[in-house]
Coordinates of N, CA and C in Angstrom, one line a residue:
M30 N -86.7 -11.9 37.5 CA -85.4 -12.5 37.9 C -85.3 -12.5 39.4
E31 N -85.7 -11.5 40.2 CA -85.6 -11.5 41.6 C -86.4 -12.6 42.3
N32 N -87.6 -12.9 41.7 CA -88.4 -13.9 42.3 C -87.6 -15.3 42.1
A33 N -87.0 -15.5 40.9 CA -86.3 -16.7 40.7 C -85.1 -16.8 41.6
A34 N -84.4 -15.8 41.8 CA -83.2 -15.8 42.7 C -83.6 -16.0 44.1
T35 N -84.7 -15.4 44.5 CA -85.2 -15.6 45.9 C -85.6 -17.1 46.1
A36 N -86.2 -17.7 45.1 CA -86.6 -19.1 45.3 C -85.4 -20.0 45.4
D37 N -84.3 -19.6 44.5 CA -83.1 -20.5 44.6 C -82.4 -20.3 45.9
A38 N -82.5 -19.2 46.5 CA -81.8 -18.9 47.8 C -82.4 -19.6 49.0
K39 N -83.7 -20.1 48.9 CA -84.3 -20.7 50.0 C -83.6 -22.0 50.4
P40 N -83.4 -22.3 51.7 CA -82.7 -23.5 52.2 C -83.6 -24.7 51.8
L41 N -82.8 -25.9 51.5 CA -83.5 -27.1 51.2 C -84.2 -27.6 52.5
A42 N -85.3 -28.3 52.3 CA -86.1 -28.9 53.4 C -85.2 -30.0 54.1
A43 N -85.4 -30.2 55.4 CA -84.6 -31.2 56.2 C -85.0 -32.6 55.6
P44 N -84.1 -33.5 55.6 CA -84.4 -34.9 55.1 C -85.4 -35.6 56.0
L45 N -86.2 -36.4 55.4 CA -87.2 -37.1 56.2 C -86.5 -38.1 57.1
P46 N -87.2 -38.3 58.2 CA -86.5 -39.2 59.2 C -86.2 -40.6 58.7
E47 N -87.1 -41.1 57.8 CA -86.9 -42.5 57.4 C -85.8 -42.7 56.4
V48 N -85.4 -41.5 55.7 CA -84.3 -41.6 54.8 C -83.0 -41.0 55.2
S49 N -83.0 -40.5 56.5 CA -81.7 -39.9 57.0 C -80.7 -41.0 57.2
G50 N -79.5 -40.7 56.9 CA -78.4 -41.7 57.1 C -78.2 -42.5 55.8
L51 N -79.0 -42.4 54.8 CA -78.8 -43.1 53.6 C -77.8 -42.4 52.7
L52 N -77.0 -43.1 51.9 CA -76.0 -42.5 51.1 C -76.6 -42.4 49.7
D53 N -76.2 -41.3 49.0 CA -76.7 -41.1 47.6 C -76.1 -42.1 46.7
G54 N -76.8 -42.6 45.7 CA -76.3 -43.4 44.7 C -76.1 -44.9 45.0
L55 N -76.5 -45.2 46.3 CA -76.3 -46.6 46.7 C -77.7 -47.2 46.8
P56 N -78.1 -48.1 45.9 CA -79.4 -48.7 45.9 C -79.5 -49.8 47.0
R57 N -80.8 -50.1 47.3 CA -81.2 -51.2 48.2 C -80.6 -51.0 49.6
Q58 N -80.7 -49.8 50.1 CA -80.3 -49.5 51.4 C -81.4 -49.7 52.5
R59 N -82.6 -49.7 51.9 CA -83.8 -49.9 52.9 C -84.1 -51.4 53.0
V60 N -83.4 -52.0 53.9 CA -83.6 -53.5 54.2 C -84.6 -53.6 55.3
P61 N -85.7 -54.3 55.1 CA -86.7 -54.5 56.2 C -86.0 -55.1 57.5
A62 N -86.5 -54.7 58.6 CA -85.9 -55.2 59.9 C -86.3 -56.6 60.0
P63 N -85.4 -57.5 60.5 CA -85.8 -58.9 60.7 C -86.9 -59.1 61.7
T64 N -87.7 -60.0 61.4 CA -88.9 -60.3 62.3 C -88.4 -61.3 63.4
V65 N -88.6 -60.9 64.7 CA -88.2 -61.7 65.8 C -89.4 -62.5 66.2
T66 N -89.2 -63.8 66.2 CA -90.3 -64.8 66.5 C -90.0 -65.3 67.9
A67 N -91.0 -65.2 68.8 CA -90.9 -65.7 70.1 C -90.8 -67.3 70.1
P68 N -89.8 -67.8 70.9 CA -89.7 -69.3 70.8 C -90.9 -70.0 71.4
L69 N -91.2 -71.1 70.8 CA -92.4 -71.9 71.3 C -92.1 -72.5 72.6
P70 N -93.0 -72.6 73.5 CA -92.8 -73.2 74.8 C -92.4 -74.7 74.7
A71 N -91.5 -75.1 75.5 CA -91.0 -76.5 75.4 C -92.1 -77.4 75.9
T72 N -92.3 -78.5 75.2 CA -93.3 -79.5 75.5 C -92.7 -80.6 76.3
R73 N -93.1 -80.8 77.5 CA -92.6 -81.8 78.4 C -93.3 -83.1 78.1
L74 N -92.5 -84.1 77.6 CA -93.0 -85.4 77.3 C -93.2 -86.2 78.6
P75 N -94.2 -87.0 78.6 CA -94.5 -87.9 79.7 C -93.3 -88.8 80.0
R76 N -92.9 -88.9 81.3 CA -91.8 -89.7 81.7 C -92.3 -90.9 82.6
P77 N -92.8 -92.0 82.0 CA -93.4 -93.0 82.9 C -92.4 -93.7 83.8
W78 N -91.1 -93.6 83.5 CA -90.2 -94.3 84.4 C -90.1 -93.6 85.7
R79 N -90.5 -92.3 85.8 CA -90.5 -91.6 87.1 C -91.5 -92.2 88.1
L80 N -92.4 -93.1 87.6 CA -93.4 -93.7 88.5 C -92.7 -94.8 89.3
L81 N -91.6 -95.3 88.9 CA -90.9 -96.4 89.6 C -89.6 -95.8 90.2
P82 N -89.1 -96.5 91.3 CA -87.9 -96.0 92.0 C -86.7 -96.2 91.2
T83 N -85.8 -95.3 91.4 CA -84.4 -95.3 90.8 C -83.4 -95.1 91.9
P84 N -82.2 -95.6 91.6 CA -81.1 -95.5 92.7 C -80.7 -94.0 93.0
T85 N -80.9 -93.1 92.0 CA -80.5 -91.7 92.3 C -81.7 -90.9 92.6
G86 N -82.8 -91.1 92.0 CA -84.0 -90.2 92.3 C -84.7 -90.6 93.6
T87 N -84.8 -91.9 93.9 CA -85.5 -92.3 95.1 C -84.7 -93.4 95.7
P88 N -83.6 -93.1 96.3 CA -82.7 -94.2 96.9 C -83.3 -95.0 98.0
F89 N -84.1 -94.4 98.8 CA -84.7 -95.2 99.9 C -85.7 -96.2 99.4
T90 N -86.6 -95.8 98.5 CA -87.6 -96.8 97.9 C -86.9 -97.8 97.1
F91 N -85.9 -97.4 96.4 CA -85.1 -98.4 95.5 C -84.4 -99.4 96.4
A92 N -83.7 -99.0 97.4 CA -83.0 -99.9 98.3 C -84.0 -100.8 99.0
F93 N -85.1 -100.3 99.5 CA -86.1 -101.0 100.2 C -86.7 -102.1 99.3
A94 N -87.0 -101.7 98.1 CA -87.6 -102.6 97.1 C -86.6 -103.8 96.8
A95 N -85.3 -103.5 96.8 CA -84.3 -104.5 96.5 C -84.3 -105.5 97.7
V96 N -84.4 -105.0 98.9 CA -84.5 -105.9 100.1 C -85.7 -106.8 100.0
L97 N -86.9 -106.2 99.7 CA -88.1 -106.9 99.7 C -88.1 -108.0 98.6
T98 N -87.4 -107.6 97.5 CA -87.3 -108.6 96.4 C -86.4 -109.8 96.9
L99 N -85.4 -109.6 97.6 CA -84.5 -110.6 98.1 C -85.3 -111.5 99.1
T100 N -86.0 -110.9 100.1 CA -86.7 -111.7 101.0 C -87.9 -112.5 100.4
S101 N -88.5 -111.9 99.4 CA -89.5 -112.6 98.7 C -89.0 -113.8 97.9
L102 N -87.8 -113.7 97.3 CA -87.2 -114.8 96.7 C -86.8 -115.9 97.7
I103 N -86.4 -115.5 98.9 CA -86.1 -116.5 99.9 C -87.4 -117.2 100.3
T104 N -88.5 -116.5 100.4 CA -89.8 -117.1 100.8 C -90.2 -118.1 99.7
T105 N -89.9 -117.8 98.4 CA -90.4 -118.6 97.3 C -89.5 -119.9 97.2
Y106 N -88.2 -119.8 97.3 CA -87.3 -120.9 97.0 C -86.7 -121.6 98.2
A107 N -86.7 -121.0 99.4 CA -86.1 -121.7 100.5 C -87.1 -122.8 101.0
S108 N -86.5 -123.6 101.9 CA -87.3 -124.7 102.4 C -88.4 -124.1 103.3
P109 N -89.6 -124.7 103.4 CA -90.7 -124.2 104.2 C -90.3 -124.1 105.7
S110 N -89.5 -125.0 106.2 CA -89.1 -124.9 107.6 C -88.3 -123.7 107.9
L111 N -87.3 -123.3 106.9 CA -86.5 -122.1 107.1 C -87.4 -120.9 107.0
V112 N -88.3 -120.9 106.0 CA -89.2 -119.7 105.9 C -90.0 -119.5 107.1
Y113 N -90.5 -120.5 107.6 CA -91.4 -120.4 108.9 C -90.5 -119.9 110.0
A114 N -89.3 -120.4 110.2 CA -88.5 -119.9 111.2 C -88.1 -118.4 111.1
L115 N -87.9 -118.0 109.9 CA -87.6 -116.6 109.6 C -88.8 -115.7 109.9
H116 N -89.9 -116.1 109.4 CA -91.2 -115.4 109.7 C -91.5 -115.3 111.2
Q117 N -91.3 -116.5 111.8 CA -91.6 -116.5 113.3 C -90.7 -115.6 114.0
G118 N -89.4 -115.6 113.7 CA -88.4 -114.7 114.4 C -88.6 -113.3 114.1
S119 N -89.3 -112.9 113.0 CA -89.6 -111.5 112.6 C -91.0 -111.1 113.0
S120 N -91.8 -111.9 113.6 CA -93.2 -111.6 113.8 C -93.3 -110.6 115.0
T121 N -94.2 -109.7 114.7 CA -94.5 -108.7 115.8 C -95.7 -109.2 116.6
D122 N -95.7 -110.4 117.0 CA -96.8 -110.9 117.9 C -96.5 -110.3 119.3
V123 N -97.5 -110.5 120.2 CA -97.4 -109.9 121.5 C -96.2 -110.4 122.3
A124 N -95.9 -111.7 122.2 CA -94.8 -112.3 122.9 C -93.4 -111.7 122.5
H125 N -93.3 -111.5 121.2 CA -92.0 -110.9 120.7 C -92.0 -109.4 121.1
L126 N -93.1 -108.7 121.0 CA -93.1 -107.3 121.3 C -92.7 -107.0 122.7
I127 N -93.0 -108.0 123.6 CA -92.7 -107.8 125.0 C -91.2 -108.0 125.2
R128 N -90.6 -109.0 124.5 CA -89.2 -109.3 124.7 C -88.3 -108.4 123.9
T129 N -88.5 -108.4 122.6 CA -87.5 -107.6 121.7 C -88.4 -106.7 120.7
P130 N -88.9 -105.7 121.3 CA -89.8 -104.9 120.4 C -89.1 -104.2 119.2
V131 N -88.0 -103.6 119.4 CA -87.3 -102.8 118.4 C -86.9 -103.8 117.2
L132 N -86.3 -104.9 117.6 CA -85.9 -105.9 116.6 C -87.0 -106.4 115.7
V133 N -88.1 -106.8 116.3 CA -89.2 -107.4 115.5 C -89.9 -106.3 114.7
L134 N -90.0 -105.1 115.3 CA -90.7 -104.0 114.5 C -90.0 -103.7 113.3
L135 N -88.6 -103.7 113.3 CA -87.8 -103.5 112.1 C -87.8 -104.7 111.2
A136 N -87.6 -105.9 111.7 CA -87.5 -107.1 110.9 C -88.8 -107.4 110.2
S137 N -89.9 -107.2 110.9 CA -91.2 -107.6 110.3 C -91.5 -106.8 109.0
A138 N -90.9 -105.6 108.9 CA -91.1 -104.7 107.7 C -90.3 -105.1 106.5
L139 N -89.5 -106.2 106.7 CA -88.6 -106.7 105.6 C -89.2 -107.8 104.8
W140 N -90.5 -108.2 105.1 CA -91.1 -109.3 104.4 C -92.4 -108.8 103.8
V141 N -92.8 -109.5 102.7 CA -94.1 -109.1 102.1 C -95.0 -110.3 102.3
A142 N -96.1 -110.1 103.0 CA -97.1 -111.2 103.1 C -97.7 -111.5 101.8
G143 N -97.6 -112.7 101.3 CA -98.1 -113.0 100.0 C -97.0 -113.0 98.9
G144 N -95.8 -112.5 99.2 CA -94.7 -112.5 98.2 C -94.9 -111.4 97.2
L145 N -94.2 -111.6 96.1 CA -94.1 -110.5 95.1 C -95.5 -110.4 94.3
V146 N -96.3 -111.4 94.4 CA -97.6 -111.3 93.7 C -98.7 -110.5 94.6
S147 N -98.3 -110.1 95.7 CA -99.2 -109.3 96.6 C -99.5 -107.9 95.9
P148 N -100.8 -107.5 96.0 CA -101.0 -106.1 95.4 C -100.3 -105.0 96.1
Y149 N -99.9 -105.3 97.4 CA -99.2 -104.3 98.1 C -97.8 -104.0 97.6
V150 N -97.3 -104.9 96.8 CA -96.0 -104.7 96.2 C -96.0 -103.5 95.2
L151 N -97.0 -103.6 94.2 CA -97.2 -102.5 93.3 C -97.5 -101.2 93.9
C152 N -98.4 -101.3 94.9 CA -98.8 -100.1 95.7 C -97.6 -99.5 96.4
F153 N -96.7 -100.4 96.9 CA -95.5 -99.9 97.6 C -94.6 -99.1 96.6
L154 N -94.4 -99.7 95.4 CA -93.5 -99.1 94.4 C -94.0 -97.7 93.9
L155 N -95.3 -97.6 93.6 CA -95.9 -96.4 93.1 C -96.0 -95.3 94.2
V156 N -96.5 -95.7 95.3 CA -96.8 -94.7 96.4 C -95.6 -94.2 97.0
L157 N -94.7 -95.1 97.4 CA -93.4 -94.6 98.1 C -92.5 -93.9 97.1
T158 N -92.5 -94.2 95.8 CA -91.8 -93.5 94.9 C -92.3 -92.0 94.8
A159 N -93.6 -91.9 94.6 CA -94.2 -90.6 94.5 C -94.0 -89.8 95.8
L160 N -94.1 -90.4 96.9 CA -93.9 -89.7 98.2 C -92.5 -89.3 98.4
E161 N -91.6 -90.1 98.0 CA -90.1 -89.8 98.2 C -89.7 -88.6 97.3
R162 N -90.3 -88.6 96.1 CA -90.0 -87.5 95.2 C -90.5 -86.2 95.7
R163 N -91.4 -86.2 96.6 CA -92.0 -84.9 97.1 C -91.4 -84.5 98.4
I164 N -91.1 -85.5 99.3 CA -90.6 -85.1 100.6 C -89.2 -85.6 101.0
G165 N -88.6 -86.4 100.1 CA -87.3 -86.9 100.4 C -87.3 -88.3 101.0
G166 N -86.2 -89.0 101.0 CA -86.1 -90.4 101.4 C -86.2 -90.5 102.9
A167 N -85.5 -89.7 103.7 CA -85.6 -89.8 105.2 C -87.0 -89.6 105.7
R168 N -87.7 -88.6 105.2 CA -89.0 -88.3 105.7 C -90.0 -89.4 105.2
T169 N -89.8 -90.0 104.0 CA -90.6 -91.1 103.6 C -90.5 -92.3 104.5
A170 N -89.2 -92.5 104.9 CA -89.0 -93.6 105.9 C -89.7 -93.4 107.2
V171 N -89.7 -92.1 107.7 CA -90.4 -91.8 108.9 C -91.9 -92.1 108.8
V172 N -92.5 -91.6 107.7 CA -93.9 -91.8 107.5 C -94.2 -93.3 107.5
F173 N -93.4 -94.1 106.7 CA -93.7 -95.5 106.6 C -93.6 -96.2 108.0
L174 N -92.5 -95.9 108.7 CA -92.3 -96.6 110.0 C -93.3 -96.1 111.0
L175 N -93.7 -94.9 110.9 CA -94.7 -94.4 111.9 C -96.0 -95.2 111.8
G176 N -96.5 -95.4 110.6 CA -97.7 -96.2 110.4 C -97.5 -97.6 110.8
H177 N -96.3 -98.2 110.4 CA -96.0 -99.6 110.6 C -96.0 -99.9 112.1
V178 N -95.3 -99.0 112.9 CA -95.1 -99.2 114.3 C -96.5 -98.9 115.1
L179 N -97.1 -97.8 114.8 CA -98.3 -97.4 115.6 C -99.4 -98.4 115.3
A180 N -99.7 -98.8 114.1 CA -100.7 -99.7 113.7 C -100.5 -101.1 114.3
T181 N -99.2 -101.5 114.3 CA -98.9 -102.8 114.9 C -99.1 -102.8 116.4
L182 N -98.7 -101.7 117.1 CA -98.9 -101.6 118.5 C -100.4 -101.6 118.9
A183 N -101.2 -100.9 118.0 CA -102.6 -100.8 118.3 C -103.3 -102.1 118.2
T184 N -103.0 -102.9 117.1 CA -103.6 -104.1 116.9 C -103.1 -105.2 117.8
E185 N -101.8 -105.3 118.0 CA -101.3 -106.3 118.9 C -101.6 -106.0 120.4
G186 N -101.7 -104.7 120.7 CA -102.1 -104.4 122.0 C -103.5 -104.8 122.3
T187 N -104.4 -104.7 121.3 CA -105.7 -105.1 121.5 C -105.8 -106.7 121.7
V188 N -105.0 -107.4 120.9 CA -104.9 -108.8 121.1 C -104.4 -109.2 122.5
G189 N -103.4 -108.5 123.0 CA -102.9 -108.8 124.3 C -104.0 -108.5 125.4
L190 N -104.7 -107.5 125.3 CA -105.8 -107.2 126.2 C -106.9 -108.2 126.1
A191 N -107.2 -108.7 124.9 CA -108.3 -109.7 124.7 C -107.8 -111.0 125.4
V192 N -106.6 -111.4 125.3 CA -106.1 -112.6 125.9 C -106.1 -112.4 127.4
L193 N -105.7 -111.2 127.9 CA -105.7 -111.0 129.3 C -107.1 -111.1 130.0
F194 N -108.1 -110.7 129.3 CA -109.5 -110.7 129.8 C -110.2 -112.0 129.4
G195 N -109.5 -112.9 128.8 CA -110.1 -114.2 128.4 C -111.0 -114.2 127.2
H196 N -110.9 -113.2 126.3 CA -111.7 -113.2 125.1 C -111.0 -113.9 124.0
L197 N -109.7 -114.1 124.1 CA -108.9 -114.9 123.0 C -108.1 -115.9 123.7
P198 N -107.8 -117.0 123.1 CA -106.9 -118.0 123.7 C -105.5 -117.6 123.8
H199 N -104.7 -118.2 124.7 CA -103.3 -117.8 124.9 C -102.5 -118.0 123.7
S200 N -102.8 -118.8 122.7 CA -102.1 -119.0 121.5 C -102.1 -117.8 120.6
S201 N -103.0 -116.8 120.9 CA -103.1 -115.6 120.1 C -101.9 -114.7 120.3
L202 N -101.2 -114.9 121.5 CA -100.0 -114.2 121.8 C -98.8 -114.5 120.8
H203 N -99.0 -115.6 120.0 CA -97.9 -116.0 119.2 C -98.3 -116.0 117.7
R204 N -99.4 -115.3 117.4 CA -99.9 -115.3 116.0 C -98.9 -114.6 115.1
L205 N -98.7 -115.1 113.9 CA -97.7 -114.5 113.0 C -98.2 -113.1 112.5
D206 N -97.3 -112.1 112.6 CA -97.7 -110.8 112.2 C -96.5 -110.1 111.6
Y207 N -96.4 -110.0 110.2 CA -95.3 -109.4 109.6 C -95.8 -108.8 108.2
G208 N -95.0 -108.0 107.6 CA -95.3 -107.5 106.3 C -95.3 -106.0 106.2
I209 N -95.4 -105.4 105.0 CA -95.3 -104.0 104.8 C -96.6 -103.3 104.6
S210 N -97.7 -104.0 104.8 CA -99.0 -103.4 104.4 C -99.4 -102.2 105.3
F211 N -99.1 -102.2 106.6 CA -99.4 -101.1 107.4 C -98.6 -99.9 107.0
G212 N -97.4 -100.0 106.7 CA -96.6 -98.9 106.2 C -97.1 -98.3 104.9
V213 N -97.4 -99.3 104.0 CA -97.9 -98.8 102.7 C -99.3 -98.1 102.8
A214 N -100.2 -98.6 103.7 CA -101.4 -97.9 103.9 C -101.2 -96.5 104.4
T215 N -100.3 -96.3 105.3 CA -100.0 -95.0 105.9 C -99.4 -94.1 104.8
S216 N -98.6 -94.6 103.9 CA -98.0 -93.9 102.9 C -99.0 -93.4 101.9
V217 N -100.0 -94.3 101.6 CA -101.1 -93.8 100.7 C -101.9 -92.6 101.3
G218 N -102.2 -92.7 102.6 CA -102.9 -91.6 103.3 C -102.0 -90.4 103.3
A219 N -100.7 -90.5 103.5 CA -99.9 -89.3 103.5 C -99.8 -88.7 102.1
L220 N -99.6 -89.5 101.1 CA -99.5 -89.0 99.7 C -100.8 -88.3 99.3
A221 N -101.9 -88.8 99.7 CA -103.2 -88.1 99.4 C -103.2 -86.6 99.8
G222 N -102.5 -86.3 100.8 CA -102.4 -84.9 101.2 C -101.6 -84.0 100.4
L223 N -100.8 -84.6 99.4 CA -99.9 -83.8 98.6 C -100.3 -83.7 97.2
V224 N -101.3 -84.4 96.8 CA -101.8 -84.4 95.4 C -103.0 -83.4 95.3
R225 N -103.4 -83.1 94.1 CA -104.5 -82.2 93.9 C -105.8 -82.9 94.3
P226 N -106.8 -82.0 94.7 CA -108.1 -82.6 95.2 C -108.8 -83.5 94.2
W227 N -108.7 -83.3 92.9 CA -109.4 -84.1 92.0 C -108.8 -85.6 92.0
L228 N -107.6 -85.7 92.5 CA -107.0 -87.0 92.6 C -107.0 -87.5 94.1
R229 N -107.0 -86.6 95.0 CA -106.9 -87.0 96.4 C -108.1 -87.8 96.9
W230 N -109.3 -87.2 96.6 CA -110.5 -87.9 97.2 C -110.9 -89.2 96.5
P231 N -110.7 -89.3 95.2 CA -110.9 -90.6 94.6 C -109.9 -91.7 95.1
M232 N -108.7 -91.2 95.3 CA -107.7 -92.2 95.8 C -108.0 -92.7 97.2
L233 N -108.5 -91.8 98.1 CA -108.9 -92.2 99.4 C -110.1 -93.0 99.4
L234 N -111.1 -92.7 98.6 CA -112.3 -93.4 98.5 C -112.1 -94.8 98.0
L235 N -111.3 -94.9 96.9 CA -111.0 -96.2 96.3 C -110.2 -97.1 97.3
F236 N -109.1 -96.6 97.9 CA -108.3 -97.4 98.8 C -109.1 -97.7 100.1
G237 N -109.7 -96.7 100.6 CA -110.5 -96.9 101.8 C -111.6 -97.9 101.6
G238 N -112.3 -97.9 100.4 CA -113.3 -98.8 100.1 C -112.8 -100.2 100.1
M239 N -111.6 -100.4 99.5 CA -111.0 -101.8 99.5 C -110.8 -102.3 100.9
L240 N -110.3 -101.4 101.8 CA -110.0 -101.8 103.1 C -111.3 -102.2 103.9
L241 N -112.4 -101.4 103.6 CA -113.7 -101.7 104.3 C -114.2 -103.0 103.8
E242 N -114.1 -103.2 102.5 CA -114.5 -104.5 101.9 C -113.8 -105.7 102.5
D243 N -112.5 -105.6 102.7 CA -111.8 -106.6 103.4 C -112.3 -106.8 104.8
L244 N -112.5 -105.7 105.5 CA -113.0 -105.8 106.9 C -114.4 -106.5 106.9
Y245 N -115.2 -106.2 105.9 CA -116.6 -106.8 105.9 C -116.5 -108.3 105.7
E246 N -115.5 -108.8 104.9 CA -115.4 -110.2 104.7 C -115.0 -110.9 106.0
F247 N -114.3 -110.2 106.9 CA -114.0 -110.7 108.2 C -113.1 -111.9 108.2
T248 N -112.2 -112.0 107.3 CA -111.2 -113.1 107.2 C -110.1 -112.9 108.2
D249 N -109.6 -111.7 108.4 CA -108.5 -111.4 109.3 C -108.8 -110.0 109.9
P250 N -109.8 -109.9 110.9 CA -110.2 -108.6 111.3 C -109.1 -107.8 112.0
M251 N -108.2 -108.3 112.7 CA -107.2 -107.5 113.3 C -106.3 -106.8 112.3
T252 N -105.9 -107.6 111.3 CA -105.1 -107.0 110.2 C -105.9 -105.9 109.4
N253 N -107.2 -106.2 109.2 CA -108.0 -105.3 108.4 C -108.2 -104.0 109.2
W254 N -108.4 -104.1 110.5 CA -108.5 -102.9 111.3 C -107.2 -102.2 111.3
G255 N -106.1 -102.9 111.3 CA -104.8 -102.3 111.3 C -104.6 -101.5 110.0
H256 N -105.1 -101.9 108.9 CA -105.0 -101.2 107.6 C -105.8 -99.9 107.7
L257 N -107.0 -99.9 108.3 CA -107.7 -98.7 108.4 C -107.1 -97.7 109.4
I258 N -106.5 -98.2 110.5 CA -105.8 -97.4 111.4 C -104.6 -96.7 110.7
S259 N -103.9 -97.5 109.9 CA -102.7 -97.0 109.2 C -103.1 -95.9 108.2
L260 N -104.2 -96.1 107.5 CA -104.7 -95.1 106.6 C -105.0 -93.8 107.3
A261 N -105.6 -93.9 108.5 CA -105.9 -92.7 109.3 C -104.7 -92.0 109.8
I262 N -103.7 -92.8 110.1 CA -102.4 -92.2 110.6 C -101.8 -91.4 109.4
G263 N -101.8 -92.0 108.2 CA -101.3 -91.2 107.1 C -102.0 -89.9 106.8
V264 N -103.3 -89.9 107.0 CA -104.1 -88.7 106.8 C -103.7 -87.7 107.9
A265 N -103.5 -88.2 109.1 CA -103.1 -87.3 110.2 C -101.7 -86.7 110.0
T266 N -100.9 -87.2 109.1 CA -99.6 -86.6 108.8 C -99.6 -85.5 107.8
W267 N -100.8 -85.1 107.3 CA -100.9 -84.1 106.2 C -100.1 -82.8 106.6
P268 N -100.4 -82.2 107.7 CA -99.6 -81.0 108.0 C -98.1 -81.2 108.0
M269 N -97.6 -82.3 108.5 CA -96.2 -82.6 108.5 C -95.7 -82.8 107.1
V270 N -96.3 -83.6 106.3 CA -95.8 -83.9 104.9 C -95.9 -82.7 104.0
R271 N -96.9 -81.8 104.2 CA -97.0 -80.6 103.4 C -95.9 -79.6 103.8
R272 N -95.5 -79.5 105.0 CA -94.4 -78.7 105.4 C -93.1 -79.3 104.8
C273 N -93.0 -80.6 104.8 CA -91.8 -81.2 104.2 C -91.7 -81.0 102.7
A274 N -92.9 -81.1 102.1 CA -92.9 -80.9 100.6 C -92.5 -79.5 100.3
R275 N -93.0 -78.5 101.0 CA -92.6 -77.1 100.8 C -91.1 -76.9 101.0
A276 N -90.6 -77.5 102.1 CA -89.1 -77.4 102.4 C -88.3 -78.0 101.3
S277 N -88.7 -79.2 100.7 CA -88.0 -79.8 99.7 C -88.0 -79.0 98.4
A278 N -89.1 -78.3 98.1 CA -89.3 -77.5 96.9 C -88.5 -76.2 97.0
A279 N -88.2 -75.7 98.2 CA -87.6 -74.4 98.3 C -86.1 -74.5 97.9

């Protein structure tokens, strides 16, 4: 009897950790913990409309494209005499650059040589939109005008010197020179410095090869040289546009 009493007097063992806090006589208290599933990463769908300018996303390119559309419609539907007068008044030829340089440098960039069917129109829309989304509208305008002005002065200055030394006739001082192609070529060169290398070098090789092919055909050598000069100006802006892109992203 003493052994039995001693055994009854021993304290009960402590409850196991996994059953502590459970109440007697209440079934189904052990409910498995809910499984937490990590959310799947959001898939970003392609947005092709971002390739083209919008009034809120790329206001400079959008407004510029609207002006070019208007002037191209004037070129298409206005009388030939009026179109010639407008082009002549906006031409950055040597005679105009000597008299009214600022006016003609700005006015000449409001026309598209060849109208809306020119390949530079599509290049303008895609390249300037991409550039403005990276560095902003004001900086994109600076890049465009930098190439437009410097390449124009380089080519027309060469024409002026050639006339001065008797290598070209005096009528070359009044040759029509207008359009957006110099600014677009500069923008292509600038944009190449902001994209990944796998896209940068093919873009430069393809665009530069087209310019060299035009120069080889020798149909308009001064304009063709101006395109190559513009592309080189755009490449020279890489340090500036990369700083601008970092500032815009900050």
